GROMACS .gro file of C-alpha atoms in nm:
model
  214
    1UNK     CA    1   7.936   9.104  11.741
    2UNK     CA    2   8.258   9.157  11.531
    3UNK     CA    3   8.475   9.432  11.698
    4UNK     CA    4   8.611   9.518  11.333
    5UNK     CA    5   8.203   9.616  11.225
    6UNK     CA    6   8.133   9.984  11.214
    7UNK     CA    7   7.777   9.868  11.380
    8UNK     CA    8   7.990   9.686  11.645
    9UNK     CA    9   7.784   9.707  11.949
   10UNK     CA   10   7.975   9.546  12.268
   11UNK     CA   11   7.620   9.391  12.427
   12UNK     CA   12   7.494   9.238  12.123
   13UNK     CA   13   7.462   8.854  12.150
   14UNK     CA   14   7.333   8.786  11.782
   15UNK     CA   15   7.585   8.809  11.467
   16UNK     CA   16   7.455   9.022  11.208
   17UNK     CA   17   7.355   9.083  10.907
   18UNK     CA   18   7.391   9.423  10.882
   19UNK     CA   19   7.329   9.732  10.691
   20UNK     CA   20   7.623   9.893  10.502
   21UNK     CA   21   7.768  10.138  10.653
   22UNK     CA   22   7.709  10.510  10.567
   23UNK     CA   23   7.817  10.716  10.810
   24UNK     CA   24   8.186  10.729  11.041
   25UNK     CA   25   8.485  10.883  10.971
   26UNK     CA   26   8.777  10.751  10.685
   27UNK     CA   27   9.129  10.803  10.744
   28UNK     CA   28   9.398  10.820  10.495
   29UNK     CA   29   9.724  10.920  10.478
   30UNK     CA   30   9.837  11.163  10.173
   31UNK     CA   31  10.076  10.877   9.942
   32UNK     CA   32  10.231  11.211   9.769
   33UNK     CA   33  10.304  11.356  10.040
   34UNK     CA   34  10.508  11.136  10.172
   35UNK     CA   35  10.692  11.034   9.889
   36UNK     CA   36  10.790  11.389   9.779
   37UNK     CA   37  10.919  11.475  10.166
   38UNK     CA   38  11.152  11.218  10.197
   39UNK     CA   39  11.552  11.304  10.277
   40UNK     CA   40  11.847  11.112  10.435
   41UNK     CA   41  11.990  11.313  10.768
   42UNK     CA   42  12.208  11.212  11.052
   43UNK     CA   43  12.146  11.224  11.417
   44UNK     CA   44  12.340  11.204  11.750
   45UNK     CA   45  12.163  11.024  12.011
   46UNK     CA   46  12.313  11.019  12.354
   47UNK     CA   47  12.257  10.838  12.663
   48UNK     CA   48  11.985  10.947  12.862
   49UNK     CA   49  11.754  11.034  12.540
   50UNK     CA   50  11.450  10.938  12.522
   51UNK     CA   51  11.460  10.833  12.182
   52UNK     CA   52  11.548  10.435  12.254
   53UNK     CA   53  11.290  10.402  12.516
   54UNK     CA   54  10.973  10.501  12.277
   55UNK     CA   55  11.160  10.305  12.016
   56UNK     CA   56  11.258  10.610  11.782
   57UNK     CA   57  11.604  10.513  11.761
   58UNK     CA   58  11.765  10.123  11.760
   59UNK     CA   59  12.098  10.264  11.909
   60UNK     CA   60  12.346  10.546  12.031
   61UNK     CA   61  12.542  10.783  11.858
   62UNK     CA   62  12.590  10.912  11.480
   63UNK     CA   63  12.259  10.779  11.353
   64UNK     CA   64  12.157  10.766  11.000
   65UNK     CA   65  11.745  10.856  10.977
   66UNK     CA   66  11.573  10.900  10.730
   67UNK     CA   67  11.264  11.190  10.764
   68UNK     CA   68  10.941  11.239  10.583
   69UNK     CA   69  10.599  11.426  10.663
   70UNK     CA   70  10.259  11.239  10.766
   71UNK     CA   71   9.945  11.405  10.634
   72UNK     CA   72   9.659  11.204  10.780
   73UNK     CA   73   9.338  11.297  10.636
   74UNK     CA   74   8.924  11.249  10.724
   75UNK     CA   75   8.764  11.188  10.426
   76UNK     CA   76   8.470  11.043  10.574
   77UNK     CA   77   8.134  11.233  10.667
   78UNK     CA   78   8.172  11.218  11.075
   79UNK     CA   79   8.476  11.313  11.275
   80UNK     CA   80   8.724  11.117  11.405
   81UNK     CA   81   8.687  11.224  11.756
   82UNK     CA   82   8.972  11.148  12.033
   83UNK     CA   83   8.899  11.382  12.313
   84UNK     CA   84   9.153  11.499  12.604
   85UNK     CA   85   9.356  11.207  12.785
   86UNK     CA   86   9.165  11.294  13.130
   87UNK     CA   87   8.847  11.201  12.963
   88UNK     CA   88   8.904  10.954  12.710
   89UNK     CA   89   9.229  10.779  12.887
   90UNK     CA   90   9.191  10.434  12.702
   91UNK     CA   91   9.285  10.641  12.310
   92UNK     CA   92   9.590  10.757  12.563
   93UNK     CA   93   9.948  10.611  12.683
   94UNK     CA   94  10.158  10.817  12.931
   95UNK     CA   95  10.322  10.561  13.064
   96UNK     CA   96  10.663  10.686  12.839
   97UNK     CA   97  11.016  10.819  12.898
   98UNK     CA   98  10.941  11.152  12.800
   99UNK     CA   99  10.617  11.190  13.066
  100UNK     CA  100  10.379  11.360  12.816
  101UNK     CA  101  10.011  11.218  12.689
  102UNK     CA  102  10.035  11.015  12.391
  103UNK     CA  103   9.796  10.911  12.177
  104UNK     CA  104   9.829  10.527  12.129
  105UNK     CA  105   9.702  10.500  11.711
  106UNK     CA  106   9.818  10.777  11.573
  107UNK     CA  107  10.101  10.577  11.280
  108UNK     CA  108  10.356  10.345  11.258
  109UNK     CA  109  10.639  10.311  11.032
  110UNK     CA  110  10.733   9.956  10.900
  111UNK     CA  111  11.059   9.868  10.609
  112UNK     CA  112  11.020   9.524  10.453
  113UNK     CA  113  11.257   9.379  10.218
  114UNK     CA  114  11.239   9.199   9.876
  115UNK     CA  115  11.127   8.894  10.084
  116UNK     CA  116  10.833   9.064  10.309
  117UNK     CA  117  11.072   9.013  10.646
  118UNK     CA  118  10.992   9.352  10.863
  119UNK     CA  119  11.372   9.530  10.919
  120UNK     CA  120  11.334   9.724  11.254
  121UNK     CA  121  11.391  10.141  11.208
  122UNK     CA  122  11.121  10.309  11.453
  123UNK     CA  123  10.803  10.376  11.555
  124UNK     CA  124  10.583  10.712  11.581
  125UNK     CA  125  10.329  10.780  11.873
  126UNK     CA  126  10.123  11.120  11.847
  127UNK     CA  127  10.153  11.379  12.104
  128UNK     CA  128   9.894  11.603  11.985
  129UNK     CA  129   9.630  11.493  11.701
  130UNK     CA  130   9.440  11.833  11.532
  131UNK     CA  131   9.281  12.006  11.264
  132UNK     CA  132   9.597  12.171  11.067
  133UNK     CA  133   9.413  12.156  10.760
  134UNK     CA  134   9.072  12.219  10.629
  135UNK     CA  135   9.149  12.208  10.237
  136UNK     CA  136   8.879  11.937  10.158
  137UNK     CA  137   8.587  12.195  10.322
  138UNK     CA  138   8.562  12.070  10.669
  139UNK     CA  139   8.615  12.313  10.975
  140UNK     CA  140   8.889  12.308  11.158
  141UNK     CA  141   8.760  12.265  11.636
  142UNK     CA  142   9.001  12.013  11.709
  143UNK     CA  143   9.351  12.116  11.931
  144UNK     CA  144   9.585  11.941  12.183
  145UNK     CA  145   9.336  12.006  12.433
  146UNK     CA  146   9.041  11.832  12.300
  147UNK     CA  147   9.198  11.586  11.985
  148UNK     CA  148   9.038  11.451  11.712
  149UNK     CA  149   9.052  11.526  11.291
  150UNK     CA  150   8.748  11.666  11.186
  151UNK     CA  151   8.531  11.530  10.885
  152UNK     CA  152   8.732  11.667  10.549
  153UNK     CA  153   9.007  11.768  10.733
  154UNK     CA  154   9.387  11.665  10.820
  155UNK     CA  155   9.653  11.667  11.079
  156UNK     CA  156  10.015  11.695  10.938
  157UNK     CA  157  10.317  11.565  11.110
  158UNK     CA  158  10.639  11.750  10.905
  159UNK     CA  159  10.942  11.580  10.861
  160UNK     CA  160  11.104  11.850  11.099
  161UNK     CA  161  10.931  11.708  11.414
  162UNK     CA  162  11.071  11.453  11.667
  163UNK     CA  163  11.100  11.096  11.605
  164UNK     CA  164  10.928  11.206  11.222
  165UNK     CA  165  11.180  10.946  11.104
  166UNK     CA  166  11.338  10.558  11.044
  167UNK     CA  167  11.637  10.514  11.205
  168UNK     CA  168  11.857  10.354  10.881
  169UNK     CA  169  12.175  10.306  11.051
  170UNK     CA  170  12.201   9.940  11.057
  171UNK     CA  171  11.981   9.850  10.777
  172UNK     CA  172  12.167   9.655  10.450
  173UNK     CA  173  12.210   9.831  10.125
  174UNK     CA  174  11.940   9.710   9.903
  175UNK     CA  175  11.594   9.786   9.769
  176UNK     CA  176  11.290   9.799  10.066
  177UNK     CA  177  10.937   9.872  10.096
  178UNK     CA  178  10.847  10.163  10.340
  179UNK     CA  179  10.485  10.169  10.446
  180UNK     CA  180  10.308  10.430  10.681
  181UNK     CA  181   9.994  10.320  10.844
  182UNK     CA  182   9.754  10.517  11.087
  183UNK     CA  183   9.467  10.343  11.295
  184UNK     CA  184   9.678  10.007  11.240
  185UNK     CA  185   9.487   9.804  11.524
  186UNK     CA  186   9.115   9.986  11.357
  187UNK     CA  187   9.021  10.106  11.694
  188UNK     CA  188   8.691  10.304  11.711
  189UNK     CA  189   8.710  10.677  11.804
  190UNK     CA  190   8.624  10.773  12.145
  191UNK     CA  191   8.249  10.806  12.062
  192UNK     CA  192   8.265  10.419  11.942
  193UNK     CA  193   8.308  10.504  11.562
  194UNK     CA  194   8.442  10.259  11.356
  195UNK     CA  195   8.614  10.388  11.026
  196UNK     CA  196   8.380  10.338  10.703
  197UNK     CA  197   8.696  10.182  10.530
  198UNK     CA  198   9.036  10.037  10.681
  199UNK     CA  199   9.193   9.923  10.343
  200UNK     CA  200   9.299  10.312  10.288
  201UNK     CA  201   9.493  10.321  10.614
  202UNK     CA  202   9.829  10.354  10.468
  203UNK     CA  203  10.055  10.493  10.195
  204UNK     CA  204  10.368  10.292  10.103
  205UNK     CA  205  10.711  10.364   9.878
  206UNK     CA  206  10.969  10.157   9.743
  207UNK     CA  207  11.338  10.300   9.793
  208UNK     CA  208  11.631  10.213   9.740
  209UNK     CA  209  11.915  10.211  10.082
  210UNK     CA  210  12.266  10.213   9.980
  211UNK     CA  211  12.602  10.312  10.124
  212UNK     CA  212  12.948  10.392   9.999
  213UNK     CA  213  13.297  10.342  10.156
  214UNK     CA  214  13.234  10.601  10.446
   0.00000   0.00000   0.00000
């Protein structure tokens, strides 16, 4: 009966116990990855972009960002399976400025400071989730057509992409925690697969934000 159970079953009416859980897909994001792609970069945002609406940016104008790269990887033994937003419309959100399918879990982005308080800089939604990488022996079916991350595969988002950033304009100079996290709210995939382990959802970095005189 608990949602968050890999054996989660929607009709049951009794609580457990139950077995461990062997098979279902694992997703973690590559920690080296996106510590080593990190740069500072500046951005003009105008009115009319999108990039305020689906909370990319927290204002107009010269915009300081900082970008990275997102390699999400399935290290578990079953795919994570998202499907095509016709079929599968719940993993989906197209109610957005831009008009185009996104897919609701793919990561967010989150700064704390010293004291744990959450600073605002962004947030990331995924347009198209897919097999961009087969490196752990998995084999790469998945597209923007029909979504998903196959078992020992990974999708990479580079740092080049669109909204691939925090938006550091207005944040304080000081020393902050940046964490990435995919699968945040531990939905099941659109077959009802629950992830074998959410506690590996996430890669974090402390760095340091400061500013001189211009």
């Amino acid at each position: 009966m608990d949602p968050s159970n890999c054996h989660y079953n929607p009709l049951a009416t009794v609580a457990g116990p139950c077995e461990p859980c062997t098979d279902g897909p694992d997703l973690v994001i590559r920690q080296d990855v996106f510590q080593s792609s990190m740069y500072l970069a500046t951005m003009n945002v105008s009115q009319g972009d999108c990039f305020i609406e689906e909370l990319c940016m927290n204002g107009y104008g010269e915009r300081d960002i900082i970008r990275f790269t997102t390699h999400i990887l399935n290290i578990g033994n079953l795919d994570y399976y998202i499907g095509s937003p016709s079929a599968n419309p719940d993993q989906f959100d197209t109610d957005n400025c831009h008009g185009h399918t996104h897919y609701k879990g793919y990561a967010a982005y989150r700064l704390f400071d010293t004291e744990g308080t959450e600073i605002p800089i962004g947030f990331k939604n995924g347009f198209c989730v897919m097999d961009l990488e087969c490196s752990g022996g998995g084999t790469a079916q998945y597209g923007c057509g029909t979504m998903g991350i196959s078992s020992m595969c990974g999708d990479i988002y580079s740092s080049g992409l669109s909204c691939q950033w925090i938006d550091v304009t207005d944040v304080d100079t000081g020393l902050y925690t940046f964490v990435i996290t995919t699968n945040w709210d531990q939905d099941p995939d659109a077959l009802g697969h629950h992830e074998l382990d959410y506690s590996n959802n996430w890669a974090q970095a402390c760095i340091y934000i400061g500013k001189d005189g211009n």
